Amino acid sequence: MEIEKIKEFDNEIAELILKELDRQRNTIELIASENFTSPAVMAACGTVATNKYAEGKPGKRFYNGCEIIDEIEIMAQERIKKLFGVEHANVQPHSGAQANMAVLLYILKPGDKILGMDLSNGGHLTHGSPANFSGIYFDVAFYGVDNEGYIDYKEVEKIALEHKPKLIICGASAYARTIDFKKFKEIADKAGAYLMADIAHIAGLVATGCHPSPIGYADFITTTTHKTLRGPRGGVVMCSQEHAAGIDKAVFPGIQGGPLEHIIAAKAVAFKEALKPEFKEYSENIVKNAKILAQTLIANGIDLVSGGTDNHLMIIDLRKFDKTGKDISNILEKVNITANKNTVPNDPKSPFITSGVRLGTPAITTRGFKEEDMKIIGEIIAETIKNSENEQKLAKLKEKSLELCGKYPLYPDIVQT
Ligand code: DSN
């Protein structure tokens, strides 16, 4: 990070960036959708590739001077195709929301029917929420989870056959269990629907075999690149050759202008990292750490939606403590743990208040946190929930968090002067 260069011209922003670095260093980061990129990925984001306009696609641009940018973008495409075993990848979407928007623009007309997972049950805004373009322009039906917190595939099938959507969306932002893509494909076939799998959360796990893959089942696969995949912030759409031209056209000129080529360069670096054997080991550790964290919380009297986890995340259900996700996520911040409030299935509270807190292990696993650390973190969280009004106790818990952070320095090569 070339912080000195920023400092020379703009000390105010440099100081704020350094404060943010300090916050990240001294916080146990449990937001399930966040991660810490490698220095190489971060460096690629801050390069001359940011200067180039490259509307269009490699070999077919609207601007001159794109020969080298083309090589970068093709390298990103080839690496992610190899990583997931897909025929086509568009690496230009600025985010996961844009990746999803491209698929919907390509395959649907306004008013068409879609079926997605309810946001309050673990879905995503772009899967049909009334507050999002996907709910505003399309006729949406939702599926959710059963009382145990699992997707009920019989119920999904029933809704799909009643609603007859043109597109079924699977994939989630807050679902701790394995997603059965084969079952979704069978349902989509019965309903005569296309299937889109949004694997934003689990992409790194899918790439390394730690979660079953939707390849071969879903017509469209979308992902972000910054969660378990540990790249820069961004999105990707993957599909078969049959849909390649349509998806490319939907991304540009359909919904975006010039792609962020510096971010595409950073995506390429991240995909190279994800193709290494060490990344498989990292993904296995994410899942292992999540399981231990879940077991520790349960052993300390904390309820989890679905009673545990198969992947990188879990949702604490606070209802028995009569506490809200909003309050507890704020109090966790006092003990230097960052997490986010999250609805639980059939939540009596609004999405701004909620009865749950979502936790995930991708970021702390990158830092090097291990089994024994997960046990300590689980105890800190349980103690925080039970002693949320005891400031003295909270101060002691904060010390414990800081001690853990000190054990695993973050970006040790960035020196604050
Ligand atoms: N829904 C966000 C999350 O999972 O944090 C990502 O869009």
XYZ file of C-alpha atoms and ligand atoms in Angstrom:
424
model
C 0.000 0.000 0.000
C 1.643 3.213 -1.160
C 0.428 5.224 1.776
C 3.422 7.598 1.645
C 2.341 8.759 -1.813
C -1.127 9.570 -0.538
C 0.319 11.322 2.495
C 2.467 13.598 0.349
C -0.632 15.092 -1.259
C -3.596 14.309 0.988
C -2.770 13.725 4.607
C -6.413 13.764 5.667
C -7.283 10.713 3.562
C -3.955 9.021 4.376
C -4.681 9.386 8.092
C -8.153 7.914 7.682
C -6.816 4.957 5.679
C -4.249 4.297 8.387
C -6.974 4.503 11.043
C -8.938 1.914 9.094
C -5.839 -0.299 8.918
C -5.521 0.053 12.672
C -9.176 -0.900 13.133
C -8.760 -3.989 10.959
C -5.599 -4.979 12.840
C -7.193 -4.688 16.263
C -10.563 -6.249 15.517
C -11.660 -9.859 15.236
C -13.387 -9.679 11.854
C -16.379 -12.008 11.781
C -18.431 -10.420 9.000
C -19.049 -13.524 6.878
C -18.771 -11.671 3.561
C -15.435 -9.972 4.279
C -11.854 -11.083 3.899
C -8.282 -9.731 3.778
C -6.713 -9.768 0.305
C -3.092 -10.694 -0.170
C -0.643 -7.794 -0.606
C -0.310 -8.816 -4.303
C -4.078 -8.529 -4.901
C -4.166 -5.200 -3.098
C -1.186 -3.896 -5.073
C -2.815 -4.846 -8.387
C -5.803 -2.647 -7.464
C -3.526 0.389 -7.269
C -1.890 0.186 -10.711
C -1.906 1.992 -14.067
C -4.607 -0.375 -15.304
C -7.010 2.062 -13.583
C -6.205 4.613 -16.284
C -7.550 2.662 -19.231
C -10.954 2.834 -20.848
C -11.796 -0.578 -22.335
C -15.505 -0.667 -23.126
C -16.338 -3.855 -24.986
C -14.507 -7.139 -24.611
C -11.014 -8.408 -25.420
C -10.378 -8.063 -29.166
C -13.569 -6.042 -29.619
C -13.098 -2.753 -27.796
C -14.453 0.699 -28.456
C -11.095 2.329 -27.668
C -7.594 1.952 -29.020
C -4.623 0.950 -26.912
C -6.320 -2.035 -25.302
C -3.919 -4.776 -26.443
C -2.278 -5.226 -23.048
C -5.484 -4.715 -21.106
C -6.926 -7.474 -23.330
C -4.153 -9.815 -22.209
C -4.907 -9.024 -18.568
C -8.636 -9.596 -18.982
C -8.148 -12.828 -20.964
C -5.794 -14.082 -18.241
C -8.452 -13.381 -15.591
C -11.069 -15.187 -17.709
C -8.859 -18.229 -18.348
C -7.888 -18.562 -14.698
C -11.439 -18.459 -13.358
C -12.621 -20.844 -16.096
C -9.955 -23.299 -14.952
C -10.777 -22.731 -11.283
C -14.461 -23.622 -11.674
C -14.349 -25.733 -14.838
C -16.689 -23.511 -16.856
C -16.867 -22.715 -20.573
C -17.337 -18.966 -20.322
C -16.661 -16.248 -17.769
C -17.344 -12.524 -17.876
C -15.053 -10.903 -15.298
C -16.299 -7.331 -15.815
C -19.202 -6.998 -13.337
C -18.305 -4.341 -10.787
C -20.050 -6.316 -8.034
C -22.163 -9.370 -7.287
C -25.317 -7.280 -7.662
C -24.233 -6.306 -11.181
C -23.437 -9.924 -12.040
C -26.962 -10.911 -10.996
C -28.466 -7.953 -12.808
C -26.720 -9.023 -16.043
C -28.246 -12.511 -15.877
C -31.730 -11.126 -15.186
C -31.409 -8.598 -18.006
C -30.274 -11.326 -20.417
C -32.875 -13.961 -19.633
C -35.979 -12.025 -18.541
C -38.403 -9.359 -19.727
C -39.985 -6.947 -17.246
C -42.940 -8.685 -15.554
C -41.505 -12.203 -15.992
C -41.759 -14.568 -13.038
C -38.822 -15.456 -10.843
C -38.414 -17.557 -7.695
C -35.763 -16.615 -5.152
C -34.876 -17.126 -1.517
C -36.517 -14.675 0.850
C -34.031 -12.097 2.120
C -35.193 -12.550 5.712
C -34.572 -16.312 5.409
C -31.034 -15.917 4.092
C -31.448 -14.763 0.465
C -30.042 -11.627 -1.141
C -31.545 -8.275 -2.140
C -30.996 -9.070 -5.826
C -32.936 -12.340 -5.569
C -36.269 -10.545 -5.778
C -36.496 -8.200 -2.779
C -39.250 -5.588 -3.272
C -36.672 -2.905 -2.446
C -34.395 -3.974 -5.314
C -34.652 -3.811 -9.143
C -35.184 -7.591 -9.093
C -38.385 -7.188 -7.090
C -39.492 -4.005 -8.824
C -39.286 -5.278 -12.420
C -40.202 -8.946 -11.986
C -43.070 -10.976 -10.558
C -41.423 -12.702 -7.594
C -42.313 -15.699 -5.472
C -40.107 -16.676 -2.535
C -39.018 -19.833 -0.800
C -37.463 -19.869 2.652
C -36.280 -22.304 5.289
C -38.264 -24.684 7.492
C -38.570 -24.450 11.271
C -35.212 -26.190 11.651
C -33.526 -23.597 9.436
C -33.029 -25.822 6.380
C -34.230 -25.252 2.796
C -37.282 -27.470 2.316
C -36.844 -28.700 -1.264
C -40.370 -30.168 -1.403
C -41.737 -26.733 -0.541
C -39.465 -25.092 -3.158
C -40.824 -27.535 -5.741
C -44.413 -26.849 -4.724
C -43.950 -23.079 -5.053
C -42.073 -23.489 -8.353
C -44.844 -25.605 -9.864
C -47.513 -23.151 -8.709
C -45.702 -19.960 -9.727
C -44.041 -21.326 -12.916
C -41.064 -18.950 -12.838
C -38.861 -18.407 -15.859
C -35.848 -18.264 -13.546
C -35.108 -19.910 -10.195
C -32.346 -18.349 -8.114
C -30.477 -20.418 -5.544
C -27.588 -19.351 -3.375
C -27.692 -17.293 -0.203
C -26.108 -14.621 1.963
C -27.043 -16.099 5.298
C -27.540 -19.860 5.011
C -25.250 -22.093 7.043
C -26.069 -25.384 5.342
C -24.995 -27.138 2.146
C -27.032 -26.126 -0.887
C -28.223 -29.057 -3.006
C -27.751 -27.714 -6.531
C -28.806 -31.039 -8.077
C -32.196 -30.806 -6.365
C -32.598 -27.211 -7.534
C -31.850 -28.339 -11.099
C -34.488 -31.098 -10.875
C -37.021 -28.536 -9.632
C -36.059 -26.056 -12.362
C -36.477 -28.774 -15.013
C -39.909 -29.741 -13.681
C -41.010 -26.097 -13.653
C -39.468 -25.347 -17.056
C -37.232 -22.662 -15.515
C -33.646 -21.559 -15.957
C -31.483 -21.955 -12.866
C -29.074 -19.328 -11.561
C -26.723 -20.179 -8.688
C -25.359 -17.159 -6.846
C -22.315 -18.614 -5.107
C -20.943 -15.274 -3.877
C -20.553 -16.481 -0.298
C -19.257 -19.973 -0.954
C -17.203 -19.433 -4.149
C -13.867 -20.217 -2.488
C -15.343 -23.342 -0.913
C -16.826 -24.462 -4.244
C -13.541 -23.841 -6.096
C -11.689 -26.094 -3.648
C -14.270 -28.864 -3.280
C -15.286 -27.811 0.243
C -18.865 -27.289 -0.980
C -20.558 -29.112 -3.899
C -20.394 -27.229 -7.184
C -23.380 -25.965 -9.202
C -21.424 -26.505 -12.444
C -23.396 -28.894 -14.622
C -26.649 -27.972 -12.854
C -27.040 -24.187 -13.040
C -27.421 -22.370 -16.369
C -25.808 -19.273 -14.859
C -23.385 -19.001 -11.980
C -22.664 -15.643 -10.434
C -20.228 -14.739 -7.725
C -18.436 -11.941 -6.000
C -14.662 -12.164 -5.878
C -14.017 -10.701 -2.424
C -15.626 -13.113 0.023
C -14.315 -16.679 0.441
C -12.539 -16.208 -2.913
C -10.369 -13.521 -1.223
C -9.911 -11.260 -4.238
C -10.699 -7.572 -4.821
C -14.287 -6.322 -4.545
C -16.070 -7.356 -7.734
C -18.309 -9.812 -9.553
C -18.213 -12.517 -12.253
C -20.827 -14.315 -14.373
C -20.107 -17.850 -15.577
C -22.105 -19.885 -18.108
C -21.870 -22.263 -21.056
C -20.901 -21.074 -24.562
C -24.577 -21.117 -25.506
C -25.223 -18.066 -23.317
C -21.808 -16.393 -23.627
C -22.644 -13.708 -26.184
C -25.940 -12.841 -24.455
C -24.327 -12.490 -21.035
C -21.474 -10.375 -22.416
C -23.986 -8.063 -24.094
C -26.002 -7.781 -20.894
C -22.907 -6.743 -18.906
C -21.850 -4.251 -21.592
C -23.619 -2.296 -22.977
C -26.593 -3.620 -20.971
C -25.746 -2.435 -17.476
C -22.158 -1.163 -17.342
C -19.780 1.128 -19.154
C -16.012 0.852 -18.924
C -14.818 -2.152 -16.921
C -12.527 -1.600 -13.926
C -9.398 -3.076 -15.475
C -7.238 -2.536 -12.380
C -9.751 -4.642 -10.448
C -9.783 -7.218 -13.251
C -5.976 -7.411 -12.932
C -6.420 -7.968 -9.188
C -9.087 -10.617 -9.884
C -6.547 -12.427 -12.101
C -3.994 -12.384 -9.267
C -6.594 -13.704 -6.812
C -7.622 -16.512 -9.200
C -3.964 -17.526 -9.525
C -3.791 -17.707 -5.734
C -7.008 -19.729 -5.585
C -5.563 -22.285 -8.025
C -2.728 -23.084 -5.578
C -2.886 -26.073 -3.203
C -2.492 -23.668 -0.236
C -5.872 -22.158 -1.078
C -7.551 -25.540 -0.693
C -5.943 -25.869 2.722
C -7.152 -22.346 3.569
C -10.727 -23.213 2.534
C -10.683 -26.399 4.595
C -9.522 -24.344 7.570
C -12.384 -21.838 7.083
C -14.894 -24.685 7.417
C -13.021 -26.338 10.291
C -12.843 -23.029 12.175
C -16.544 -22.366 11.598
C -17.469 -25.782 12.992
C -15.399 -25.235 16.133
C -16.797 -21.745 16.640
C -20.337 -23.123 16.264
C -19.667 -25.992 18.696
C -18.181 -23.599 21.264
C -21.148 -21.245 21.058
C -23.615 -24.113 21.467
C -21.613 -25.543 24.387
C -21.886 -22.094 26.004
C -25.667 -21.970 25.708
C -26.005 -19.937 22.492
C -28.620 -21.042 19.929
C -27.727 -21.181 16.246
C -30.186 -21.233 13.351
C -30.242 -24.860 12.067
C -28.142 -25.850 15.066
C -24.738 -25.418 13.431
C -22.953 -24.961 10.116
C -21.666 -26.831 7.062
C -19.841 -23.863 5.565
C -18.120 -20.625 6.601
C -20.964 -18.948 8.498
C -23.554 -19.311 11.234
C -26.453 -17.258 12.563
C -26.879 -16.730 16.298
C -30.530 -16.759 17.357
C -30.862 -14.330 20.277
C -34.567 -14.796 20.955
C -34.179 -16.785 24.157
C -32.101 -13.938 25.640
C -34.699 -11.364 24.607
C -31.925 -9.373 22.955
C -31.738 -7.915 19.468
C -29.170 -8.373 16.708
C -28.789 -4.621 16.531
C -27.834 -4.326 20.214
C -25.588 -7.361 20.344
C -23.678 -6.503 17.149
C -23.053 -3.038 18.631
C -21.952 -4.503 21.954
C -19.655 -6.985 20.189
C -17.952 -3.974 18.670
C -17.144 -2.798 22.210
C -15.158 -6.021 22.697
C -13.424 -5.555 19.317
C -15.439 -8.131 17.416
C -17.090 -7.020 14.171
C -20.184 -8.907 13.034
C -23.512 -7.915 11.542
C -27.083 -8.086 12.732
C -29.137 -10.575 10.734
C -32.720 -11.745 10.684
C -33.510 -15.263 11.874
C -36.223 -17.260 10.054
C -39.691 -15.898 10.983
C -38.016 -13.016 12.789
C -40.506 -10.989 14.832
C -38.163 -7.982 14.562
C -37.562 -5.741 11.533
C -34.435 -6.080 9.340
C -33.066 -2.954 11.053
C -33.357 -4.524 14.510
C -33.353 -8.333 13.953
C -33.096 -11.208 16.423
C -29.841 -12.596 15.108
C -26.167 -11.998 14.455
C -24.284 -13.534 11.512
C -20.723 -14.742 12.066
C -18.204 -16.035 9.525
C -14.642 -17.328 9.571
C -13.075 -16.432 6.156
C -11.258 -13.288 7.348
C -9.884 -14.606 10.634
C -8.765 -17.816 8.924
C -6.759 -15.683 6.487
C -5.110 -14.060 9.505
C -4.112 -17.499 10.736
C -6.590 -18.028 13.599
C -6.795 -21.702 14.548
C -8.908 -24.194 16.464
C -7.806 -23.023 19.935
C -8.513 -19.397 18.963
C -12.024 -20.313 17.808
C -12.754 -21.666 21.265
C -11.640 -18.402 22.865
C -13.668 -16.320 20.372
C -16.765 -18.466 20.989
C -16.412 -17.909 24.725
C -15.900 -14.155 24.298
C -19.093 -13.940 22.197
C -21.146 -16.034 24.619
C -19.897 -13.991 27.593
C -20.637 -10.745 25.743
C -24.235 -11.802 25.076
C -24.759 -12.860 28.681
C -23.038 -9.797 30.208
C -24.021 -7.166 27.690
C -24.679 -4.535 30.368
C -21.626 -5.229 32.535
C -19.051 -2.665 31.350
C -16.286 -4.084 33.555
C -16.750 -7.539 32.144
C -16.865 -6.152 28.592
C -13.566 -4.329 29.169
C -11.949 -7.626 30.194
C -13.358 -9.381 27.121
C -11.951 -6.619 24.911
C -8.495 -7.331 26.381
C -8.860 -10.962 25.346
C -9.788 -9.974 21.785
C -6.819 -7.623 21.546
C -4.526 -10.366 22.803
C -5.736 -12.671 20.006
C -5.305 -9.947 17.374
C -1.753 -9.396 18.627
C -1.001 -13.077 18.007
C -1.688 -12.733 14.257
C -0.354 -9.426 12.875
C -2.271 -8.151 9.857
C -0.288 -6.670 6.966
C 2.916 -6.499 9.053
C 4.817 -4.946 6.141
C 2.694 -1.806 6.139
C 4.450 0.527 8.528
C 2.520 3.375 10.098
C 4.676 6.452 10.448
N -25.449 -9.379 1.445
C -24.075 -9.027 1.595
C -23.434 -9.894 2.602
O -23.594 -11.113 2.536
O -22.804 -9.366 3.495
C -23.398 -9.135 0.330
O -24.080 -8.470 -0.665
